[in-house]
mmCIF file of C-alpha atoms in Angstrom:
data_model
loop_
_atom_site.group_PDB
_atom_site.id
_atom_site.type_symbol
_atom_site.label_atom_id
_atom_site.label_comp_id
_atom_site.label_asym_id
_atom_site.label_seq_id
_atom_site.Cartn_x
_atom_site.Cartn_y
_atom_site.Cartn_z
ATOM 1 C CA MET K 20 0.000 0.000 0.000
ATOM 2 C CA ASN K 21 1.173 3.532 -0.772
ATOM 3 C CA ASP K 22 2.858 5.283 2.193
ATOM 4 C CA ILE K 23 0.319 8.121 2.130
ATOM 5 C CA LEU K 24 -2.609 5.703 2.263
ATOM 6 C CA GLN K 25 -0.836 3.755 4.994
ATOM 7 C CA ARG K 26 -0.593 6.954 7.018
ATOM 8 C CA ILE K 27 -4.288 7.672 6.455
ATOM 9 C CA GLY K 28 -5.035 4.228 7.851
ATOM 10 C CA GLU K 29 -2.934 4.962 10.933
ATOM 11 C CA LEU K 30 -4.784 8.230 11.545
ATOM 12 C CA GLY K 31 -8.183 6.570 11.084
ATOM 13 C CA ILE K 32 -10.236 9.720 10.503
ATOM 14 C CA VAL K 33 -10.038 12.092 7.532
ATOM 15 C CA PRO K 34 -11.574 15.535 8.230
ATOM 16 C CA VAL K 35 -13.333 16.769 5.082
ATOM 17 C CA VAL K 36 -12.764 20.522 5.081
ATOM 18 C CA LYS K 37 -14.626 23.194 3.134
ATOM 19 C CA LEU K 38 -12.857 26.559 3.268
ATOM 20 C CA GLU K 39 -14.517 29.672 1.884
ATOM 21 C CA LYS K 40 -11.552 31.906 2.771
ATOM 22 C CA ALA K 41 -7.899 30.924 2.383
ATOM 23 C CA GLU K 42 -6.994 33.100 5.367
ATOM 24 C CA ASP K 43 -8.825 30.594 7.607
ATOM 25 C CA ALA K 44 -6.629 27.715 6.441
ATOM 26 C CA VAL K 45 -3.780 27.999 8.943
ATOM 27 C CA SER K 46 -6.075 28.467 11.952
ATOM 28 C CA LEU K 47 -8.085 25.440 10.860
ATOM 29 C CA GLY K 48 -4.922 23.387 10.310
ATOM 30 C CA ARG K 49 -3.583 24.312 13.734
ATOM 31 C CA ALA K 50 -6.903 23.297 15.301
ATOM 32 C CA LEU K 51 -6.615 19.856 13.697
ATOM 33 C CA LEU K 52 -3.041 19.519 14.941
ATOM 34 C CA GLU K 53 -4.099 20.547 18.442
ATOM 35 C CA GLY K 54 -6.846 17.957 18.200
ATOM 36 C CA ASP K 55 -4.259 15.229 17.478
ATOM 37 C CA LEU K 56 -5.466 14.699 13.908
ATOM 38 C CA PRO K 57 -2.752 15.940 11.515
ATOM 39 C CA ILE K 58 -4.666 15.520 8.244
ATOM 40 C CA ALA K 59 -7.094 17.530 6.123
ATOM 41 C CA GLU K 60 -8.969 16.774 2.919
ATOM 42 C CA VAL K 61 -9.686 20.208 1.449
ATOM 43 C CA THR K 62 -12.631 20.043 -0.926
ATOM 44 C CA PHE K 63 -12.300 21.695 -4.334
ATOM 45 C CA ARG K 64 -15.823 23.094 -4.065
ATOM 46 C CA THR K 65 -14.752 26.665 -3.313
ATOM 47 C CA ASP K 66 -12.566 29.257 -4.987
ATOM 48 C CA ALA K 67 -10.343 29.243 -1.889
ATOM 49 C CA ALA K 68 -9.474 25.546 -2.086
ATOM 50 C CA GLU K 69 -6.294 25.775 -4.160
ATOM 51 C CA GLU K 70 -4.802 28.640 -2.149
ATOM 52 C CA SER K 71 -5.836 26.944 1.114
ATOM 53 C CA ILE K 72 -3.968 23.788 0.117
ATOM 54 C CA ARG K 73 -0.918 25.840 -0.837
ATOM 55 C CA THR K 74 -0.974 27.747 2.451
ATOM 56 C CA LEU K 75 -1.456 24.655 4.610
ATOM 57 C CA SER K 76 1.300 22.748 2.808
ATOM 58 C CA LYS K 77 3.739 25.628 3.241
ATOM 59 C CA GLU K 78 2.890 26.822 6.740
ATOM 60 C CA LEU K 79 2.070 23.480 8.397
ATOM 61 C CA PRO K 80 4.280 20.809 6.806
ATOM 62 C CA GLU K 81 3.434 18.365 9.610
ATOM 63 C CA LEU K 82 -0.175 18.321 8.345
ATOM 64 C CA LEU K 83 -1.011 15.738 5.670
ATOM 65 C CA VAL K 84 -3.008 17.739 3.134
ATOM 66 C CA GLY K 85 -5.100 16.289 0.328
ATOM 67 C CA ALA K 86 -7.684 17.545 -2.137
ATOM 68 C CA GLY K 87 -11.258 16.271 -2.207
ATOM 69 C CA THR K 88 -14.230 16.602 -4.541
ATOM 70 C CA VAL K 89 -11.791 16.613 -7.456
ATOM 71 C CA LEU K 90 -13.669 16.352 -10.758
ATOM 72 C CA THR K 91 -11.127 16.989 -13.527
ATOM 73 C CA LYS K 92 -7.534 16.334 -14.470
ATOM 74 C CA GLU K 93 -6.923 20.082 -14.395
ATOM 75 C CA GLN K 94 -8.044 20.195 -10.758
ATOM 76 C CA VAL K 95 -5.677 17.314 -9.997
ATOM 77 C CA ARG K 96 -2.781 19.257 -11.511
ATOM 78 C CA ARG K 97 -3.680 22.424 -9.629
ATOM 79 C CA ALA K 98 -4.113 20.559 -6.333
ATOM 80 C CA VAL K 99 -0.817 18.680 -6.626
ATOM 81 C CA ASP K 100 1.037 21.843 -7.703
ATOM 82 C CA ALA K 101 -0.364 23.530 -4.586
ATOM 83 C CA GLY K 102 0.991 20.732 -2.383
ATOM 84 C CA ALA K 103 -1.797 18.155 -2.105
ATOM 85 C CA LYS K 104 -0.389 14.732 -1.219
ATOM 86 C CA PHE K 105 -3.511 12.737 -2.136
ATOM 87 C CA ILE K 106 -6.609 13.103 -4.294
ATOM 88 C CA VAL K 107 -10.179 12.096 -3.448
ATOM 89 C CA THR K 108 -13.012 12.025 -5.994
ATOM 90 C CA PRO K 109 -16.752 11.742 -5.283
ATOM 91 C CA GLY K 110 -17.266 9.195 -8.060
ATOM 92 C CA PHE K 111 -15.236 7.029 -10.421
ATOM 93 C CA ASN K 112 -14.117 9.244 -13.299
ATOM 94 C CA PRO K 113 -11.857 7.014 -15.446
ATOM 95 C CA SER K 114 -9.920 9.907 -16.979
ATOM 96 C CA VAL K 115 -9.126 11.436 -13.579
ATOM 97 C CA VAL K 116 -8.259 8.087 -12.009
ATOM 98 C CA ASP K 117 -6.074 7.059 -14.952
ATOM 99 C CA TYR K 118 -4.227 10.378 -14.845
ATOM 100 C CA CYS K 119 -3.456 9.917 -11.135
ATOM 101 C CA VAL K 120 -2.364 6.305 -11.595
ATOM 102 C CA GLU K 121 -0.120 7.198 -14.547
ATOM 103 C CA ASN K 122 1.499 10.002 -12.539
ATOM 104 C CA HIS K 123 1.815 8.014 -9.287
ATOM 105 C CA ILE K 124 -0.544 10.325 -7.397
ATOM 106 C CA PRO K 125 -2.367 8.595 -4.509
ATOM 107 C CA ILE K 126 -6.088 8.614 -5.275
ATOM 108 C CA THR K 127 -9.163 7.184 -3.576
ATOM 109 C CA PRO K 128 -12.020 7.305 -6.076
ATOM 110 C CA GLY K 129 -15.621 7.244 -4.887
ATOM 111 C CA ILE K 130 -17.543 4.001 -5.415
ATOM 112 C CA ASN K 131 -20.859 2.498 -4.327
ATOM 113 C CA SER K 132 -21.146 -0.569 -6.561
ATOM 114 C CA PRO K 133 -19.214 -3.790 -7.264
ATOM 115 C CA SER K 134 -18.616 -2.679 -10.855
ATOM 116 C CA GLN K 135 -16.789 0.419 -9.652
ATOM 117 C CA ILE K 136 -14.688 -1.666 -7.247
ATOM 118 C CA GLU K 137 -13.627 -3.824 -10.173
ATOM 119 C CA MET K 138 -12.764 -0.712 -12.183
ATOM 120 C CA ALA K 139 -10.430 0.266 -9.348
ATOM 121 C CA LEU K 140 -8.882 -3.197 -9.160
ATOM 122 C CA GLU K 141 -8.290 -3.156 -12.907
ATOM 123 C CA ARG K 142 -6.119 -0.079 -12.360
ATOM 124 C CA GLY K 143 -4.178 -1.563 -9.474
ATOM 125 C CA LEU K 144 -6.004 0.377 -6.749
ATOM 126 C CA ASN K 145 -6.839 -1.371 -3.483
ATOM 127 C CA VAL K 146 -8.226 1.581 -1.498
ATOM 128 C CA VAL K 147 -11.477 3.293 -2.509
ATOM 129 C CA LYS K 148 -13.913 5.747 -0.989
ATOM 130 C CA PHE K 149 -17.420 4.422 -0.226
ATOM 131 C CA PHE K 150 -19.641 7.417 -0.979
ATOM 132 C CA PRO K 151 -22.216 8.483 -0.019
ATOM 133 C CA ALA K 152 -21.868 5.845 2.675
ATOM 134 C CA GLU K 153 -25.064 6.065 4.702
ATOM 135 C CA GLN K 154 -27.250 6.970 1.749
ATOM 136 C CA SER K 155 -25.844 3.975 -0.178
ATOM 137 C CA GLY K 156 -26.900 1.482 2.470
ATOM 138 C CA GLY K 157 -24.339 2.058 5.189
ATOM 139 C CA LEU K 158 -22.282 -0.656 6.814
ATOM 140 C CA PRO K 159 -24.635 -3.571 5.913
ATOM 141 C CA MET K 160 -24.393 -2.638 2.241
ATOM 142 C CA LEU K 161 -20.620 -2.238 2.423
ATOM 143 C CA LYS K 162 -20.176 -5.631 4.084
ATOM 144 C CA ALA K 163 -22.302 -7.351 1.459
ATOM 145 C CA MET K 164 -20.741 -5.510 -1.469
ATOM 146 C CA SER K 165 -17.137 -5.972 -0.320
ATOM 147 C CA ALA K 166 -17.393 -9.702 0.421
ATOM 148 C CA PRO K 167 -15.880 -10.885 -2.895
ATOM 149 C CA TYR K 168 -13.012 -8.388 -2.717
ATOM 150 C CA GLY K 169 -10.649 -9.473 0.022
ATOM 151 C CA SER K 170 -7.784 -7.160 -0.896
ATOM 152 C CA VAL K 171 -9.779 -3.914 -1.052
ATOM 153 C CA LYS K 172 -9.941 -1.366 1.783
ATOM 154 C CA PHE K 173 -12.606 1.319 2.068
ATOM 155 C CA ILE K 174 -12.912 4.868 3.373
ATOM 156 C CA PRO K 175 -16.636 5.431 4.011
ATOM 157 C CA THR K 176 -17.655 9.090 3.774
ATOM 158 C CA GLY K 177 -21.065 10.692 3.792
ATOM 159 C CA GLY K 178 -23.249 10.485 6.873
ATOM 160 C CA VAL K 179 -20.379 9.219 9.044
ATOM 161 C CA ASP K 180 -20.103 10.823 12.486
ATOM 162 C CA THR K 181 -19.378 9.958 16.107
ATOM 163 C CA LYS K 182 -22.581 7.899 16.330
ATOM 164 C CA ASN K 183 -21.583 5.326 13.702
ATOM 165 C CA MET K 184 -17.829 5.852 13.339
ATOM 166 C CA LEU K 185 -16.860 2.971 15.628
ATOM 167 C CA SER K 186 -19.168 0.547 13.854
ATOM 168 C CA TYR K 187 -17.478 1.298 10.555
ATOM 169 C CA LEU K 188 -13.958 1.175 12.003
ATOM 170 C CA ALA K 189 -14.633 -2.195 13.636
ATOM 171 C CA PHE K 190 -15.046 -3.736 10.162
ATOM 172 C CA ASN K 191 -11.670 -5.118 9.090
ATOM 173 C CA LYS K 192 -11.991 -3.785 5.537
ATOM 174 C CA ILE K 193 -12.173 -0.165 6.659
ATOM 175 C CA LEU K 194 -8.942 1.806 6.270
ATOM 176 C CA ALA K 195 -10.347 5.011 7.761
ATOM 177 C CA VAL K 196 -13.526 7.064 7.850
ATOM 178 C CA GLY K 197 -14.106 10.506 6.386
ATOM 179 C CA GLY K 198 -16.375 13.202 7.728
ATOM 180 C CA SER K 199 -16.960 16.880 8.330
ATOM 181 C CA TRP K 200 -18.663 16.787 11.713
ATOM 182 C CA MET K 201 -15.606 18.167 13.526
ATOM 183 C CA VAL K 202 -14.910 20.873 10.907
ATOM 184 C CA LYS K 203 -18.346 22.185 10.003
ATOM 185 C CA PRO K 204 -18.180 25.190 7.626
ATOM 186 C CA GLU K 205 -20.252 27.347 9.963
ATOM 187 C CA MET K 206 -17.757 26.732 12.781
ATOM 188 C CA VAL K 207 -14.872 27.718 10.517
ATOM 189 C CA ALA K 208 -16.728 30.828 9.372
ATOM 190 C CA ALA K 209 -17.402 31.797 12.995
ATOM 191 C CA GLY K 210 -13.739 31.342 13.936
ATOM 192 C CA GLN K 211 -14.542 28.615 16.484
ATOM 193 C CA PHE K 212 -11.152 26.968 16.141
ATOM 194 C CA ASP K 213 -10.815 26.076 19.821
ATOM 195 C CA GLU K 214 -14.112 24.217 19.564
ATOM 196 C CA ILE K 215 -12.946 22.475 16.384
ATOM 197 C CA ALA K 216 -9.817 21.337 18.227
ATOM 198 C CA ARG K 217 -11.943 20.048 21.129
ATOM 199 C CA ILE K 218 -14.366 18.119 18.914
ATOM 200 C CA THR K 219 -11.487 16.712 16.874
ATOM 201 C CA ARG K 220 -9.631 15.512 19.959
ATOM 202 C CA GLU K 221 -12.846 13.962 21.267
ATOM 203 C CA ALA K 222 -13.285 12.089 17.984
ATOM 204 C CA VAL K 223 -9.699 10.817 18.077
ATOM 205 C CA TYR K 224 -9.952 9.451 21.613
ATOM 206 C CA THR K 225 -13.383 7.980 20.902
ATOM 207 C CA MET K 226 -11.830 6.163 17.951
ATOM 208 C CA HIS K 227 -9.039 4.718 20.101
ATOM 209 C CA GLY K 228 -11.319 3.821 23.016
ATOM 210 C CA PHE K 229 -8.533 3.632 25.599
ATOM 211 C CA GLU K 230 -9.655 1.947 28.837
ATOM 212 C CA LEU K 231 -7.958 0.374 31.838
ATOM 213 C CA ALA K 232 -8.051 -3.396 31.289
ATOM 214 C CA HIS K 233 -6.211 -4.718 34.324
ATOM 215 C CA LEU K 234 -3.361 -4.201 36.757
ATOM 216 C CA GLY K 235 -0.566 -6.768 36.757
ATOM 217 C CA VAL K 236 1.480 -7.307 39.904
ATOM 218 C CA ASN K 237 4.884 -8.995 39.837
ATOM 219 C CA CYS K 238 5.200 -11.741 42.452
ATOM 220 C CA SER K 239 8.298 -13.673 43.449
ATOM 221 C CA ASP K 240 6.706 -17.087 42.869
ATOM 222 C CA GLY K 241 3.455 -18.952 42.277
ATOM 223 C CA GLN K 242 2.574 -19.144 45.953
ATOM 224 C CA GLU K 243 2.793 -15.380 46.430
ATOM 225 C CA ALA K 244 0.676 -14.924 43.290
ATOM 226 C CA ALA K 245 -1.943 -17.385 44.591
ATOM 227 C CA ASP K 246 -2.053 -15.746 47.998
ATOM 228 C CA GLY K 247 -2.476 -12.297 46.474
ATOM 229 C CA ALA K 248 -5.222 -13.394 44.088
ATOM 230 C CA GLU K 249 -7.114 -15.256 46.818
ATOM 231 C CA LYS K 250 -6.956 -12.267 49.172
ATOM 232 C CA ILE K 251 -8.258 -9.761 46.620
ATOM 233 C CA ALA K 252 -10.908 -12.205 45.374
ATOM 234 C CA SER K 253 -12.218 -12.938 48.861
ATOM 235 C CA LEU K 254 -12.332 -9.258 49.849
ATOM 236 C CA PHE K 255 -14.167 -8.043 46.747
ATOM 237 C CA GLY K 256 -16.202 -11.076 45.748
ATOM 238 C CA MET K 257 -14.231 -11.965 42.647
ATOM 239 C CA ALA K 258 -13.537 -15.272 40.949
ATOM 240 C CA VAL K 259 -10.016 -16.690 40.822
ATOM 241 C CA LYS K 260 -8.683 -17.910 37.478
ATOM 242 C CA ASP K 261 -5.378 -19.785 37.418
ATOM 243 C CA GLY K 262 -3.324 -19.529 34.215
ATOM 244 C CA ASN K 263 0.072 -20.703 33.004
ATOM 245 C CA SER K 264 2.039 -17.621 33.998
ATOM 246 C CA SER K 265 -0.370 -15.697 36.208
ATOM 247 C CA ILE K 266 -3.477 -15.833 38.374
ATOM 248 C CA PHE K 267 -6.371 -13.425 37.927
ATOM 249 C CA ALA K 268 -8.682 -12.114 40.622
ATOM 250 C CA GLY K 269 -11.716 -11.134 38.600
ATOM 251 C CA LYS K 270 -10.727 -9.419 35.378
ATOM 252 C CA ALA K 271 -8.995 -6.405 36.877
ATOM 253 C CA PHE K 272 -6.121 -7.902 38.873
ATOM 254 C CA GLU K 273 -3.395 -10.166 37.514
ATOM 255 C CA PHE K 274 -0.753 -11.668 39.795
ATOM 256 C CA MET K 275 2.359 -12.849 37.942
ATOM 257 C CA LYS K 276 3.842 -16.171 39.103
ATOM 258 C CA SER K 277 7.318 -14.791 38.509
ATOM 259 C CA PRO K 278 8.610 -11.247 37.945
ATOM 260 C CA TYR K 279 8.038 -9.998 34.404
ATOM 261 C CA LEU K 280 8.454 -6.604 32.756
ATOM 262 C CA GLY K 281 8.179 -3.571 34.966
ATOM 263 C CA GLU K 282 9.745 -3.148 38.383
ATOM 264 C CA LYS K 283 6.451 -3.710 40.168
ATOM 265 C CA GLY K 284 4.317 -5.011 37.332
ATOM 266 C CA HIS K 285 2.276 -3.728 34.415
ATOM 267 C CA VAL K 286 -0.795 -1.697 33.517
ATOM 268 C CA ALA K 287 -2.844 -3.060 30.622
ATOM 269 C CA ILE K 288 -4.747 -0.547 28.502
ATOM 270 C CA SER K 289 -7.325 -1.895 26.051
ATOM 271 C CA CYS K 290 -8.064 -0.134 22.783
ATOM 272 C CA ASN K 291 -10.078 -0.575 19.597
ATOM 273 C CA ASP K 292 -7.085 -1.072 17.295
ATOM 274 C CA VAL K 293 -3.602 -1.745 18.660
ATOM 275 C CA ALA K 294 -1.742 -0.883 15.446
ATOM 276 C CA ARG K 295 -3.528 2.460 15.117
ATOM 277 C CA ALA K 296 -2.976 3.177 18.819
ATOM 278 C CA LEU K 297 0.737 2.463 18.443
ATOM 279 C CA ALA K 298 0.994 4.993 15.616
ATOM 280 C CA PHE K 299 -0.841 7.548 17.747
ATOM 281 C CA LEU K 300 1.375 6.982 20.779
ATOM 282 C CA LYS K 301 4.484 7.136 18.602
ATOM 283 C CA SER K 302 3.459 10.671 17.655
ATOM 284 C CA LYS K 303 3.510 11.397 21.397
ATOM 285 C CA GLY K 304 7.055 10.075 21.740
ATOM 286 C CA ILE K 305 6.070 6.669 23.160
ATOM 287 C CA GLY K 306 7.695 3.649 21.533
ATOM 288 C CA SER K 307 6.983 -0.050 21.856
ATOM 289 C CA LEU K 308 8.877 -3.273 22.543
ATOM 290 C CA PRO K 309 8.497 -5.312 19.321
ATOM 291 C CA GLU K 310 9.779 -8.504 20.940
ATOM 292 C CA THR K 311 6.688 -8.543 23.200
ATOM 293 C CA GLU K 312 4.167 -8.390 20.338
ATOM 294 C CA LYS K 313 1.447 -11.039 20.239
ATOM 295 C CA LYS K 314 -0.715 -11.495 17.155
ATOM 296 C CA LYS K 315 -4.154 -12.972 16.554
ATOM 297 C CA ASP K 316 -5.730 -13.440 13.125
ATOM 298 C CA GLY K 317 -2.900 -11.455 11.569
ATOM 299 C CA ARG K 318 -3.433 -8.413 13.812
ATOM 300 C CA THR K 319 -1.453 -7.177 16.793
ATOM 301 C CA ALA K 320 -3.382 -8.308 19.852
ATOM 302 C CA ALA K 321 -0.995 -7.153 22.577
ATOM 303 C CA ILE K 322 2.305 -5.338 22.914
ATOM 304 C CA TYR K 323 4.286 -3.641 25.671
ATOM 305 C CA LEU K 324 5.126 0.049 25.467
ATOM 306 C CA ASP K 325 8.334 1.801 26.365
ATOM 307 C CA LEU K 326 6.380 3.613 29.059
ATOM 308 C CA HIS K 327 7.151 3.273 32.759
ATOM 309 C CA VAL K 328 5.276 5.107 35.529
ATOM 310 C CA GLY K 329 5.657 4.470 39.258
ATOM 311 C CA GLY K 330 7.454 1.184 38.711
ATOM 312 C CA PHE K 331 4.811 -0.145 36.311
ATOM 313 C CA ILE K 332 5.249 -0.719 32.579
ATOM 314 C CA PHE K 333 2.269 -0.173 30.283
ATOM 315 C CA HIS K 334 1.018 -2.405 27.520
ATOM 316 C CA LEU K 335 -1.806 -2.351 24.981
ATOM 317 C CA LEU K 336 -4.486 -4.981 24.498
ATOM 318 C CA GLN K 337 -6.932 -5.382 21.629
ATOM 319 C CA LYS K 338 -10.538 -5.175 22.832
#
């Protein structure tokens, strides 16, 4: 997969931005960065689009900027010349798609039928935009339509918001979702950039779904682990579950039968997608310990982080 599309998958959400005035571009871009979502798809539906893309690309190089609602090859050329790193079209225009493919420009054409998916596959594309998503039948339609196409990933856009975002993202053929709910034109026009940053950050953390899964305590041996689990279980009415390397009291407390990572133990944080969470935490300066990775069905199911607090090491778990 193209590096740009790979990055879009790591970010998970693509804000679809409509800018009426180019002078709002930098403030909007900074709001997205403050909201931990360094990406913007600027729609080519306004006269300010081209200049907005140019300004964002120059002033905020850390922001991944693309052009959306692109209808012609001329718009592709103008968008790319202005600094757009990817192109998004509402439908499948063969001349536009072919131009992008021939010039190695990342493009996600809009589709809502199997025939259009096959048109994309014929051109070597394996990521497409499902548009308009909700009006085309939503997630049930996408699941049925995508069944024969195992290698294709989708970016549903159109009617996607915080209410249905997680349902889409839980489907393993979704690369990311696109939407404008955090960057509504009226908010941009009113200069509500702090509010845009807040809503964006809320969307990002909703997507990740970070929650405390359990606390792991390092014990010197199996007997100490058993004693600790039995004590906590008896005090708080929890069941004891004996495993190969640890003993659980309920689901929240794990007692290790021998010392493992972390001076005192570990803190397990569950999330909706471990790989996407790792990319997010990397942007915060937090690395991982690859040798601790555990996979299930081809996906990362658990991995320890290079994060130590109060003698405890943290690790991620797939929900």
